XYZ file of C-alpha atoms in Angstrom:
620
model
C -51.189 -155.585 77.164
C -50.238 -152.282 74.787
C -51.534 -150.221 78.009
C -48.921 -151.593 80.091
C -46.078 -151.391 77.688
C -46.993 -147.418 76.627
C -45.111 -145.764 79.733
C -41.890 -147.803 78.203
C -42.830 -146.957 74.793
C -43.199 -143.054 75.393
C -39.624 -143.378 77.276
C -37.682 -144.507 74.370
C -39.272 -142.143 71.960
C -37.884 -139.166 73.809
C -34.903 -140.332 74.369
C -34.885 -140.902 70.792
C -35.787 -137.411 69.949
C -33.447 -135.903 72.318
C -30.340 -137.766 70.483
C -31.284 -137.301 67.027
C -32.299 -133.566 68.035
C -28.586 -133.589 69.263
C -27.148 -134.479 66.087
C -28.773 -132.656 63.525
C -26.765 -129.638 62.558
C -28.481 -125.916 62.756
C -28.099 -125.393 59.553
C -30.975 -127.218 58.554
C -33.246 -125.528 61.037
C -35.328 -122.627 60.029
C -34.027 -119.934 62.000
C -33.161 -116.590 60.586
C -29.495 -115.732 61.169
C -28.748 -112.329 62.926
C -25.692 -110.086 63.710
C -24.426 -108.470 66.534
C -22.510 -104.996 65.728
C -19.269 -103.314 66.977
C -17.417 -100.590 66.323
C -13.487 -100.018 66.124
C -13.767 -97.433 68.570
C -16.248 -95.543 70.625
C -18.586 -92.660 69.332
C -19.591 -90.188 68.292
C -17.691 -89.597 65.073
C -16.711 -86.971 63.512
C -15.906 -86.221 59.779
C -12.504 -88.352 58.523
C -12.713 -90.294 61.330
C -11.656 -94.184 60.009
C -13.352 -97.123 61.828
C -13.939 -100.771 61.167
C -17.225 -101.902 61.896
C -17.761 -105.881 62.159
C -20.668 -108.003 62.050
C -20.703 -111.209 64.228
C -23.143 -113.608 62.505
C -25.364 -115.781 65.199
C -24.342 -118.617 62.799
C -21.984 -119.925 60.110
C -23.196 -117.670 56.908
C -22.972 -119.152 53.350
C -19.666 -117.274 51.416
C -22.309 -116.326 48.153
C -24.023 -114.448 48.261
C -21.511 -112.028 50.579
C -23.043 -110.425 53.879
C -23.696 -106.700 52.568
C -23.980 -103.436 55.295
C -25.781 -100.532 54.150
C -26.114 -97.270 56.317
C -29.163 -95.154 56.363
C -29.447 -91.843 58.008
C -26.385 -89.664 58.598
C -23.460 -90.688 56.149
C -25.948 -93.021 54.153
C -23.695 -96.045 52.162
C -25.987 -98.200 50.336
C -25.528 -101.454 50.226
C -21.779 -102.777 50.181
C -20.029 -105.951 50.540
C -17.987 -106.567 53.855
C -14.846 -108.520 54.251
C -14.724 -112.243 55.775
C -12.779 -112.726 57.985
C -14.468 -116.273 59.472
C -17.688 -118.056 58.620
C -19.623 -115.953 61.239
C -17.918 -112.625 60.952
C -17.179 -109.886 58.740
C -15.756 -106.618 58.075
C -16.601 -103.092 56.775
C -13.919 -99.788 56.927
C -15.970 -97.234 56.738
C -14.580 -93.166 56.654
C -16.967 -90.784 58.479
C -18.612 -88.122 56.050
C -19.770 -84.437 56.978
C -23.164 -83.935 58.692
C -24.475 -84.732 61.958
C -26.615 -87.321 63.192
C -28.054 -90.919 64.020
C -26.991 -93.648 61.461
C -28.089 -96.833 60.995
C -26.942 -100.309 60.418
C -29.004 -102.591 58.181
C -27.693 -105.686 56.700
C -29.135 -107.906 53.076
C -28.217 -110.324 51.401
C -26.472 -112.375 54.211
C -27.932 -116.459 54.121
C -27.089 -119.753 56.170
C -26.151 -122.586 55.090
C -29.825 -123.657 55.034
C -30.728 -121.008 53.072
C -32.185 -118.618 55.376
C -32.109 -114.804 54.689
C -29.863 -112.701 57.713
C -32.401 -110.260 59.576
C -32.156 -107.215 58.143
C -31.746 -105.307 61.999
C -29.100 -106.255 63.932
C -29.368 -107.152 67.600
C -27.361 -105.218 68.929
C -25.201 -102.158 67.786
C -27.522 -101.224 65.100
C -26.943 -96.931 65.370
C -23.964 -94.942 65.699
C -23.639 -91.289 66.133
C -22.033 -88.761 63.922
C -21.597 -85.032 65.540
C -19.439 -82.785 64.009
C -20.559 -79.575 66.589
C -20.644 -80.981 69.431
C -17.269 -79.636 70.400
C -16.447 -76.308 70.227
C -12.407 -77.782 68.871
C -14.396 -79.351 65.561
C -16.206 -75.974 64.955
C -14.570 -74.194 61.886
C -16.395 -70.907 60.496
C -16.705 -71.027 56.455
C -14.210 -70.099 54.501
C -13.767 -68.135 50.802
C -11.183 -69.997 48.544
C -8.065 -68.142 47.156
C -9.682 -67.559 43.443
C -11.253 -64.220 43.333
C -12.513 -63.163 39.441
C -13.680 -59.504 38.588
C -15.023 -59.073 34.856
C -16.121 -55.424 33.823
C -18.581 -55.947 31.031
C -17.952 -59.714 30.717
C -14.270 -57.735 28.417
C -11.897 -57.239 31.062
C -11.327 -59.672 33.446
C -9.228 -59.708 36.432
C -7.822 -62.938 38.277
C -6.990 -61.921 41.964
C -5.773 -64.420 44.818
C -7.611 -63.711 48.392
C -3.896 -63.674 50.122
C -2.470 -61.059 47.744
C -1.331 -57.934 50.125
C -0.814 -55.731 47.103
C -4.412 -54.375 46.448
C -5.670 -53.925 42.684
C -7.927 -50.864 42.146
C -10.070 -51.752 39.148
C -11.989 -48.669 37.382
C -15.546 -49.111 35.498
C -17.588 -46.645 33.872
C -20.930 -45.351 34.804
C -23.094 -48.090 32.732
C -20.571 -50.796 32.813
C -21.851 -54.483 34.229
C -19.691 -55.284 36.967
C -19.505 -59.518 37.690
C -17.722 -60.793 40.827
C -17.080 -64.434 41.329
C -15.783 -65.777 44.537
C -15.958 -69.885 45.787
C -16.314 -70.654 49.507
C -16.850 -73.885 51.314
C -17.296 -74.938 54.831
C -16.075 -77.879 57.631
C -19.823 -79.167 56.701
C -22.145 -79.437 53.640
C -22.125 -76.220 51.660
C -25.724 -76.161 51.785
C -25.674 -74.486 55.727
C -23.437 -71.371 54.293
C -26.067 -68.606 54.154
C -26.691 -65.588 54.318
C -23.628 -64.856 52.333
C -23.077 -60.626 52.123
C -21.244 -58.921 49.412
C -20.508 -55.345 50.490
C -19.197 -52.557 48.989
C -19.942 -48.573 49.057
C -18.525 -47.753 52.120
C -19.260 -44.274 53.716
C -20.399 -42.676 56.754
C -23.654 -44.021 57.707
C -26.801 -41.832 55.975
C -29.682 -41.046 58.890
C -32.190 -42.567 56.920
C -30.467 -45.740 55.455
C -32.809 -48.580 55.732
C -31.201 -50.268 59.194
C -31.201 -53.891 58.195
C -28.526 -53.442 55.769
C -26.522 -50.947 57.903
C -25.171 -53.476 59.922
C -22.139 -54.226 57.676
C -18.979 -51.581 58.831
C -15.162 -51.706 57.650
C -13.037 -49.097 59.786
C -16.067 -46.893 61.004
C -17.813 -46.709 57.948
C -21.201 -48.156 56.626
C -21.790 -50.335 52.976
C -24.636 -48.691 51.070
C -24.996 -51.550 48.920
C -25.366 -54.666 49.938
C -26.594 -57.892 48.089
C -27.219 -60.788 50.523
C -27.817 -64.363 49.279
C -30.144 -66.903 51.007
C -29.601 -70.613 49.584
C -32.941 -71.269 51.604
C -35.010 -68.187 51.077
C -35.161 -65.150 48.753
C -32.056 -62.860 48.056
C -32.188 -59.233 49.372
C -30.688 -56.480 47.552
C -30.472 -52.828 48.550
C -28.197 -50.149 47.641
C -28.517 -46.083 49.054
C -29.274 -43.742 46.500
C -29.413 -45.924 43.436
C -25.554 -46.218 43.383
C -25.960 -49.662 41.683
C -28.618 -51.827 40.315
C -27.851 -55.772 41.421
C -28.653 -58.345 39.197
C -29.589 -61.712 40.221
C -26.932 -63.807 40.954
C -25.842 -67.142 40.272
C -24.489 -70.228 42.071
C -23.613 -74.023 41.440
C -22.270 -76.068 43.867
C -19.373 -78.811 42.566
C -16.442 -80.856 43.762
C -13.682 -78.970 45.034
C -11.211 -79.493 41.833
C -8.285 -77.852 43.393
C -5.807 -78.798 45.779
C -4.991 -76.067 48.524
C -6.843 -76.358 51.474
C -5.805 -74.252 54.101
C -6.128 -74.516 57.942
C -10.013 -74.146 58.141
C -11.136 -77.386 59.203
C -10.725 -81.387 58.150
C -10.414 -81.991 54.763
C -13.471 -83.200 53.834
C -13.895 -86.787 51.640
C -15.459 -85.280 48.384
C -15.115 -81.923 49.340
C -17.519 -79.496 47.575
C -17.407 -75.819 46.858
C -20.172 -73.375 46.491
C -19.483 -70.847 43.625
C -21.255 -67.670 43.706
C -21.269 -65.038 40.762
C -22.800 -61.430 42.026
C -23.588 -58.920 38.772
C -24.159 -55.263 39.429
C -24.625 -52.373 37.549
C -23.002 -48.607 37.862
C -25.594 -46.221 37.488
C -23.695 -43.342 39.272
C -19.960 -42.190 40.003
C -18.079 -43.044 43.519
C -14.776 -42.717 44.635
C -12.443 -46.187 45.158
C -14.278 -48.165 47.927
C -13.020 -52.037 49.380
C -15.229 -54.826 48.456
C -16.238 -57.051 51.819
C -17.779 -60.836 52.329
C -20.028 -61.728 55.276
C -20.880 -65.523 55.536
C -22.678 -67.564 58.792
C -23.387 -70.792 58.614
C -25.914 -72.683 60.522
C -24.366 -72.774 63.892
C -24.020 -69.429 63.386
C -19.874 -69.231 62.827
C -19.176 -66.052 61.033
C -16.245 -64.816 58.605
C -15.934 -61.692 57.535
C -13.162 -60.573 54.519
C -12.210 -58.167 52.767
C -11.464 -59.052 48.979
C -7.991 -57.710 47.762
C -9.883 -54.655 45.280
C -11.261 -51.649 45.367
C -13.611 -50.381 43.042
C -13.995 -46.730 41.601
C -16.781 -45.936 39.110
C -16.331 -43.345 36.902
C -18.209 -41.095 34.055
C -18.582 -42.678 30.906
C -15.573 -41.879 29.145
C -17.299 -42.187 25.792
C -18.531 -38.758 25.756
C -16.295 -35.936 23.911
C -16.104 -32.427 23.478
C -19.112 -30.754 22.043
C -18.477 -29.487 18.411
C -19.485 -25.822 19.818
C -16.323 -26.685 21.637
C -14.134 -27.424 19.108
C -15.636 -24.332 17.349
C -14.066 -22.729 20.506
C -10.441 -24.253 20.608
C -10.038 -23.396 16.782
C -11.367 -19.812 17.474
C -8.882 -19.433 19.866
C -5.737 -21.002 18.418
C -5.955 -18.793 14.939
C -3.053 -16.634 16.253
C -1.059 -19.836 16.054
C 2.288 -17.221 17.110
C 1.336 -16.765 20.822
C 1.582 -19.478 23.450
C -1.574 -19.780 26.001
C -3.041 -22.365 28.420
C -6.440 -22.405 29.638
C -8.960 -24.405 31.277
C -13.045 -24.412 30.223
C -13.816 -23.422 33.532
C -12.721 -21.151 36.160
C -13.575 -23.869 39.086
C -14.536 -27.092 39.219
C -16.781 -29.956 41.690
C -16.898 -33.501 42.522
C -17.447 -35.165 39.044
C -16.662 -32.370 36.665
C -14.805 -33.326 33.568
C -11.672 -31.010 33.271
C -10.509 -29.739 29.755
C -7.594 -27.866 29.187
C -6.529 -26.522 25.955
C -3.818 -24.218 24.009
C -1.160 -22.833 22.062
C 2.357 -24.090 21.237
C 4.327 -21.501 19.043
C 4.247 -22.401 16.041
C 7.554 -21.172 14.807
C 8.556 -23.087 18.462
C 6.834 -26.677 16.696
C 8.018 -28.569 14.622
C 5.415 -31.436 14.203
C 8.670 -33.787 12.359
C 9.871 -34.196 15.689
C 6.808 -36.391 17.178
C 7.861 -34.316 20.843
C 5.356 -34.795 23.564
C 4.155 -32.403 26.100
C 5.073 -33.368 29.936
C 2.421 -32.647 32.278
C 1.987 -32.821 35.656
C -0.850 -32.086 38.409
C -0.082 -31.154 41.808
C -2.588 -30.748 45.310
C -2.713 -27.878 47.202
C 0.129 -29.524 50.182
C 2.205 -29.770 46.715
C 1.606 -33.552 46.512
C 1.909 -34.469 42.340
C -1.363 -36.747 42.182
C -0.957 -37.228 38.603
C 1.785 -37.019 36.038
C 2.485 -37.990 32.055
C 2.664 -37.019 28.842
C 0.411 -36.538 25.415
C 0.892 -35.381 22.057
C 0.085 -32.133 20.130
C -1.544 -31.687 17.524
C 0.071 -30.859 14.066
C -0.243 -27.066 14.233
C 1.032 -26.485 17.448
C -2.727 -26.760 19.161
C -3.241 -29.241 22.478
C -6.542 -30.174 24.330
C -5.971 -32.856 27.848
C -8.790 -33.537 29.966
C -9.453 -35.763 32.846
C -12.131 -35.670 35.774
C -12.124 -34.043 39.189
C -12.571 -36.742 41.437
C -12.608 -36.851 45.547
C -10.672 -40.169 45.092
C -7.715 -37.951 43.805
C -8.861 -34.534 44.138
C -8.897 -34.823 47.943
C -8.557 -31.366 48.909
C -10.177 -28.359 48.300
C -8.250 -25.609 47.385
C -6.042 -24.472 43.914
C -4.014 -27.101 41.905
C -1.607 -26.867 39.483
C -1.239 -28.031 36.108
C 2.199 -28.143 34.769
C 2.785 -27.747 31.262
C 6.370 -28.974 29.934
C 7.552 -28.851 25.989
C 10.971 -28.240 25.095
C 12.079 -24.741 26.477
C 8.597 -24.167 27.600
C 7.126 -24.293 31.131
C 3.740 -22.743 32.477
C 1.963 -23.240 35.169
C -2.388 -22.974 35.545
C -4.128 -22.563 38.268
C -7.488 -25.428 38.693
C -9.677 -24.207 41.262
C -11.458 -27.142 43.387
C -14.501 -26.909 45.605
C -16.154 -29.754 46.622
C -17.170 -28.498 49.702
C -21.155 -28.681 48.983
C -20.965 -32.283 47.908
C -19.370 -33.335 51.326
C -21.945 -31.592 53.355
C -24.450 -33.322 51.671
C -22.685 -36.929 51.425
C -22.978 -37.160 55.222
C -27.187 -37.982 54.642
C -27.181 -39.009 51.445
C -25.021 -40.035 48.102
C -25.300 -37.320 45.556
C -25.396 -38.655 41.922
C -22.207 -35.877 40.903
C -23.583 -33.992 38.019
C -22.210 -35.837 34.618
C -21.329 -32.756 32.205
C -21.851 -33.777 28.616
C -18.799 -33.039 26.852
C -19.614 -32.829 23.309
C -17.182 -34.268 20.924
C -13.874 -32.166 19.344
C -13.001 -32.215 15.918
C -9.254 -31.489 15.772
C -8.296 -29.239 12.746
C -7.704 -30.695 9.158
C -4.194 -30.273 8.082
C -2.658 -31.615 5.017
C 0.549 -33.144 6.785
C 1.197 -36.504 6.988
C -0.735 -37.970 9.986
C 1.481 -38.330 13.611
C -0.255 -40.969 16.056
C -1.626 -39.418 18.934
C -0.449 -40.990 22.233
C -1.647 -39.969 25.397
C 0.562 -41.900 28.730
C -0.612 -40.597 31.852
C 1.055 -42.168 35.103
C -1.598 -41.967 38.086
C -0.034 -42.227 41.424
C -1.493 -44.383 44.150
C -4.383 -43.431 45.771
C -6.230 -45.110 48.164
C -9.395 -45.229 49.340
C -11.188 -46.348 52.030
C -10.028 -49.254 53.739
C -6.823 -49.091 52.125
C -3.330 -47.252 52.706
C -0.319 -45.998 50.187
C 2.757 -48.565 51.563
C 5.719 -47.514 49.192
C 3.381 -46.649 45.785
C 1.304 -49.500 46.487
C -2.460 -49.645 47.695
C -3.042 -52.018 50.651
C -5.322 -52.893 52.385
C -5.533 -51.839 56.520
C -6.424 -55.054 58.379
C -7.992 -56.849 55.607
C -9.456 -59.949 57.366
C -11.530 -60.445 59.572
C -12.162 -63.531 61.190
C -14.946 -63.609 63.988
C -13.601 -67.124 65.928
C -17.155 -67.636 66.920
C -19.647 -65.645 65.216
C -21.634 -63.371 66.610
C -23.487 -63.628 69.695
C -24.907 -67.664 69.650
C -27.639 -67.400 72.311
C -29.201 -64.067 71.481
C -29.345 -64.995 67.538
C -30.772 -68.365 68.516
C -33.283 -67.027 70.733
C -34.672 -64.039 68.249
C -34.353 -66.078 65.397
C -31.771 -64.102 63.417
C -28.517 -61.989 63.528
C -30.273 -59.405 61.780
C -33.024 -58.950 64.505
C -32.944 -55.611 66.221
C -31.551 -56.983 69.855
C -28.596 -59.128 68.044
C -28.186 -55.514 66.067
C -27.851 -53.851 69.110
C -25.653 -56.001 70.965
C -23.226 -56.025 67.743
C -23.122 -52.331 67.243
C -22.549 -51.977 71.229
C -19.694 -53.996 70.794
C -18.315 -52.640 67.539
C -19.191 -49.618 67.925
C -18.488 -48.406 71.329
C -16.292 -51.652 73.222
C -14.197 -52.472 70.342
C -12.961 -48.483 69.973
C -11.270 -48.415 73.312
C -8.555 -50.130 74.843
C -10.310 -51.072 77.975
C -13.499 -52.700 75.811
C -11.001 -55.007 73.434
C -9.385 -56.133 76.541
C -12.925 -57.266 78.340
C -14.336 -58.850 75.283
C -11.052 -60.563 74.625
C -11.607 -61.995 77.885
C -15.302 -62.416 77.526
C -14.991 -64.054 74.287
C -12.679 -66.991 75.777
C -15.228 -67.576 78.027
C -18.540 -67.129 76.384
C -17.985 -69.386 72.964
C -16.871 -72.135 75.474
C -20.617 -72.823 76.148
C -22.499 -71.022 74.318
C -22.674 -73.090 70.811
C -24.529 -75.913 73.089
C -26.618 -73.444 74.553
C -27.785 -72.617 70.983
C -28.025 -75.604 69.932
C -30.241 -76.688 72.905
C -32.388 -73.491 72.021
C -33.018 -74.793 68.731
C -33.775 -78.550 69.682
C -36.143 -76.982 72.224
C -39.071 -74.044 71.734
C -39.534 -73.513 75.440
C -36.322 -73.592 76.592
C -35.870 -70.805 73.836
C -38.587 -68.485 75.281
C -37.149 -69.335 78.759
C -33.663 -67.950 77.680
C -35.152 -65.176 75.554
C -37.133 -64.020 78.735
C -33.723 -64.420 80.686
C -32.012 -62.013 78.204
C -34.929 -59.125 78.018
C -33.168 -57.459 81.744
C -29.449 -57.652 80.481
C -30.727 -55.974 76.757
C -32.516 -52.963 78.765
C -29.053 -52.279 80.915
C -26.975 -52.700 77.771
C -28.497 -49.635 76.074
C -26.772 -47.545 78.300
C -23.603 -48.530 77.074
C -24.939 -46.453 73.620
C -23.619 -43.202 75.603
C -20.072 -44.709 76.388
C -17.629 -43.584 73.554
C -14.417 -42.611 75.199
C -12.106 -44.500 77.385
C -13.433 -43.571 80.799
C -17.134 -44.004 79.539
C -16.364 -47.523 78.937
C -14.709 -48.333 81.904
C -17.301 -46.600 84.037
C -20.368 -47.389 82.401
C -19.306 -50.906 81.750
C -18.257 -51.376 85.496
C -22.166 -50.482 86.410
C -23.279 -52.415 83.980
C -21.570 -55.474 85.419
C -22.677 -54.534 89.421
C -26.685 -53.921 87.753
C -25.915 -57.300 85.795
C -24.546 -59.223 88.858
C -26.836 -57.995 91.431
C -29.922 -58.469 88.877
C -29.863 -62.323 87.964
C -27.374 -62.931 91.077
C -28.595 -61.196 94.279
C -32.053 -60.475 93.761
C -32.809 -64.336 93.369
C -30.522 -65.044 96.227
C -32.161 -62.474 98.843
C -35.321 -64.220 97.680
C -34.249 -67.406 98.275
C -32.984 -66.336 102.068
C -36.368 -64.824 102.877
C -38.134 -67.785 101.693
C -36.148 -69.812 104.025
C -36.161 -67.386 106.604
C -40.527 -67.909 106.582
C -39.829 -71.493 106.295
């Protein structure tokens, strides 16, 4: 009997199943809730950008604990709690850092109302891209902040501003520890600023110079010394003829404190600043020279700037007049009725410390009268270079000195000292040669010899003591790199700002800016193109062209090894043609040479493969 009443039986039982099975909510089944993400707006991102990103929950999620969204990868959040906005979605505004990459959506802490944990990958929409180079419009080259600090033996200490057009010349002293500080930052991380070059020394280019550091010219000339910092490799240093000794230097990177940003990129969210202090010492004497910045960072966008100083190192200003000197001066001053003037030497060179001494009447002096002697010293085209005014001593006697220097002395030939008290006026002849030590500068920096002036020891007298005040007025001269404009020194084209580096897919594919073809390529254009009118008009052009592709032809070089080789075997022809551009240096060189250059160029990667291509199809 139970046989024949099982079909029935089996009937109602699913039936049953399939009601009851109707009925019972999800939430008490053991399924694992997931979440499907989207995104305010389509990718990729790029640093500030705001967007929402919302979770939709497979199922009603329990309000506590709240759904969290942490993002791993590029612009890593960890784990934060999102906004409900219904039982099966939620919210999350989220403000896209710096960096580039692939980021990832995971999600915790998210339960049903059964009590089921939310899988932690979500089923769709789990990555989103952030690329901050991959358009040539979000590309910024790094940029030095305004704040500029010199310090000359951590005493005197000189606050400049970058955009300051009226250019400070500060003077150290052989020996003295020179300390520059400077902050830059970048459209990215800080981290990808390097190398970053300080420069200074500027002259004409020595034969011998080691080349890796003579890449680095302001206005035709080369820097001797050079310090270049690596964050991600050793510091090089290097400086022709021992001018300076570099110290280490020293860098932290913090949050950007200080307000002014100006047009060099986004505003970053928590921007940061890279502070860099670079410590040299002056072992030898040079004229004023500008003080330049190089910095690349790792898509290989380049500024270059000059800083608003130059620097002059002179002799140490400690030493004196010898006593054998002073022996000298009071020898000669005993007939204290005659008036002279005289210098210790009948001609003087590059470096030589210049002492004048002599004889005021003294029935002419009356010491009562604290009068000063007006001086002045004029160049041989009857320029006055320097002008002021000292004090005698009490019997009548006077001593001055001061050092021939090319950075005033600029001419060789006979200067003038004029001497001025009350009714009387002389003039003395200074003979200047310095003739030897520019021959010689051209291959090498000569250390100008330092004459030890021993120390004077000015006569005793009885009368009460009258300060001695010495106020000498130094007109403006400039040096290199800089120009007199109305008494004050500025600087001739200061900045520099390359818009896009130096050349992307040759410095990819060697490896380095420094490598001998990227060197070659930038002196060619510096050097040679850049000089005429015809070469800044083609690479004016060339430029609007080339850094339209060629940052994602870098970038693809790096991503890819072979692809490199393949591009640096495509460049080997085009270097070998280029060299002959080294003999163009006037106008019509350019134009001609360059001309041929271009036909050799176009019929090289352009006809050649195109006759080969016909005569291939011709046998086909």
């Amino acid at each position: 009997m139970f046989t024949k009443k099982k079909p029935f039986f089996l009937l109602v039982l699913a039936i049953s199943l399939a009601f009851y099975g109707s009925v019972i909510p999800s939430s008490y089944s053991d399924n694992h809730p997931t979440a499907a993400i989207t995104y305010s707006e389509s990718g990729p991102y790029k640093s500030g950008d705001e967007i929402t990103i919302t979770a939709t929950f497979s199922e009603a999620v329990a309000d506590s604990p709240v759904p969290k969204i942490a993002i791993t990868g590029s612009n890593a959040v960890s784990a934060t709690v999102m906004t409900k906005t219904s039982t099966t979605v939620y919210t999350y505004a989220h403000t896209v850092d710096h960096g580039s990459g692939n980021a990832s959506v995971v999600m915790s802490v998210a339960k049903d109302v059964a009590g089921n944990a939310i899988t932690a990958t979500p089923t769709s929409g789990a990555t989103f891209v952030v690329d901050n180079k991959s358009s040539s419009q979000y590309q910024h080259p790094p940029h030095i902040h305004d704040e500029v600090t010199v310090s000359i033996n951590s005493d005197d200490t000189f606050v400049l501003d970058v955009k300051d057009t009226d250019i400070t010349n500060i003077s150290a002293n052989v020996g003295d520890i020179i300390k520059i500080t400077i902050s830059v930052g970048d459209n990215e991380i800080v981290e990808q600023i390097s190398p970053i070059t300080l420069v200074t020394n500027f002259a004409k280019k020595p034969s011998d110079m080691n080349n890796y550091f003579g890449t680095n010219t302001l206005n035709g000339q080369t820097g001797l010394s050079v310090y270049e910092l690596n964050q991600n490799e050793t510091d090089q240093s290097y400086s022709y003829g021992e001018l300076l000794t570099w110290n280490d230097s020293t860098q932290i990177i913090r949050d950007r404190v200080l307000t002014n940003h100006d047009d060099v990129g986004p505003l970053l969210k928590n921007e940061q600043e890279l502070v860099i202090k670079y410590s040299v010492i002056a072992n030898n004497v040079s004229e004023q020279t500008p003080v330049m910045v190089k910095m690349m960072d790792d898509v290989y966008m380049e500024t270059i700037i000059v800083l608003p100083f130059t620097l002059e190192i002179l002799p140490n200003l400690s030493e004196n007049l010898s006593e054998g000197a002073a022996q000298e001066i009071e020898s000669s001053v005993n007939d204290k009725s005659e008036f002279f003037i005289k210098s210790d030497k009948s001609a003087y060179v590059h470096g030589n410390k210049v002492v004048i001494t002599g004889q005021i009447p003294i029935d002419d002096f009356d010491p009562k009268q604290a009068q000063h002697i007006e001086f002045s010293l004029t160049s041989p085209e009857n320029q006055s270079i320097v002008k002021g005014e000292f004090a005698p001593q009490l019997d009548g006697s006077f001593a001055y000195d001061t050092f021939a220097m090319d950075a005033i002395w600029k001419t060789d030939g006979d200067y003038i000292f004029n001497f001025n008290f009350d009714s009387i006026n002389s003039n003395l002849v200074i003979s200047y040669d310095n003739t030897e030590f520019e021959i010689s500068n051209i291959e090498s920096v000569v250390t100008p010899p330092v004459v030890t002036p021993p120390v004077v020891t000015p006569p005793v007298v009885t009368p009460p003591v009258v300060e001695e005040k010495m106020i000498e007025k130094i007109l403006p001269t400039c040096g290199t790199g800089t120009e007199d404009v109305n008494g004050i020194c500025q600087v001739i084209q200061t900045e520099e700002k390359s818009k896009g580096g130096g050349c992307l897919i040759a410095t990819a594919a060697y490896g380095s800016e420094m490598s001998p073809q990227v060197q070659m390529l930038r002196e060619i254009r510096d050097n040679h193109l850049m000089n005429t009118e015809s070469g800044s008009a083609f690479m004016s052009a060339f430029n609007s062209v080339y850094y339209s592709f060629s940052p994602a032809i870098a970038d693809m070089e790096r991503q890819s090894p072979m692809f490199k080789e393949v591009v640096k075997v495509g460049l080997t022809p085009m270097l070998s043609l280029l060299t002959i551009m080294e003999n163009a240096n006037s106008e019509s060189e350019v134009l001609g040479l360059g001309l041929s250059v271009i036909a050799l160029n176009l019929g090289m990667y352009l006809a050649v493969p195109a006759a080969v291509i016909v005569g291939i199809r011709k046998r086909i």
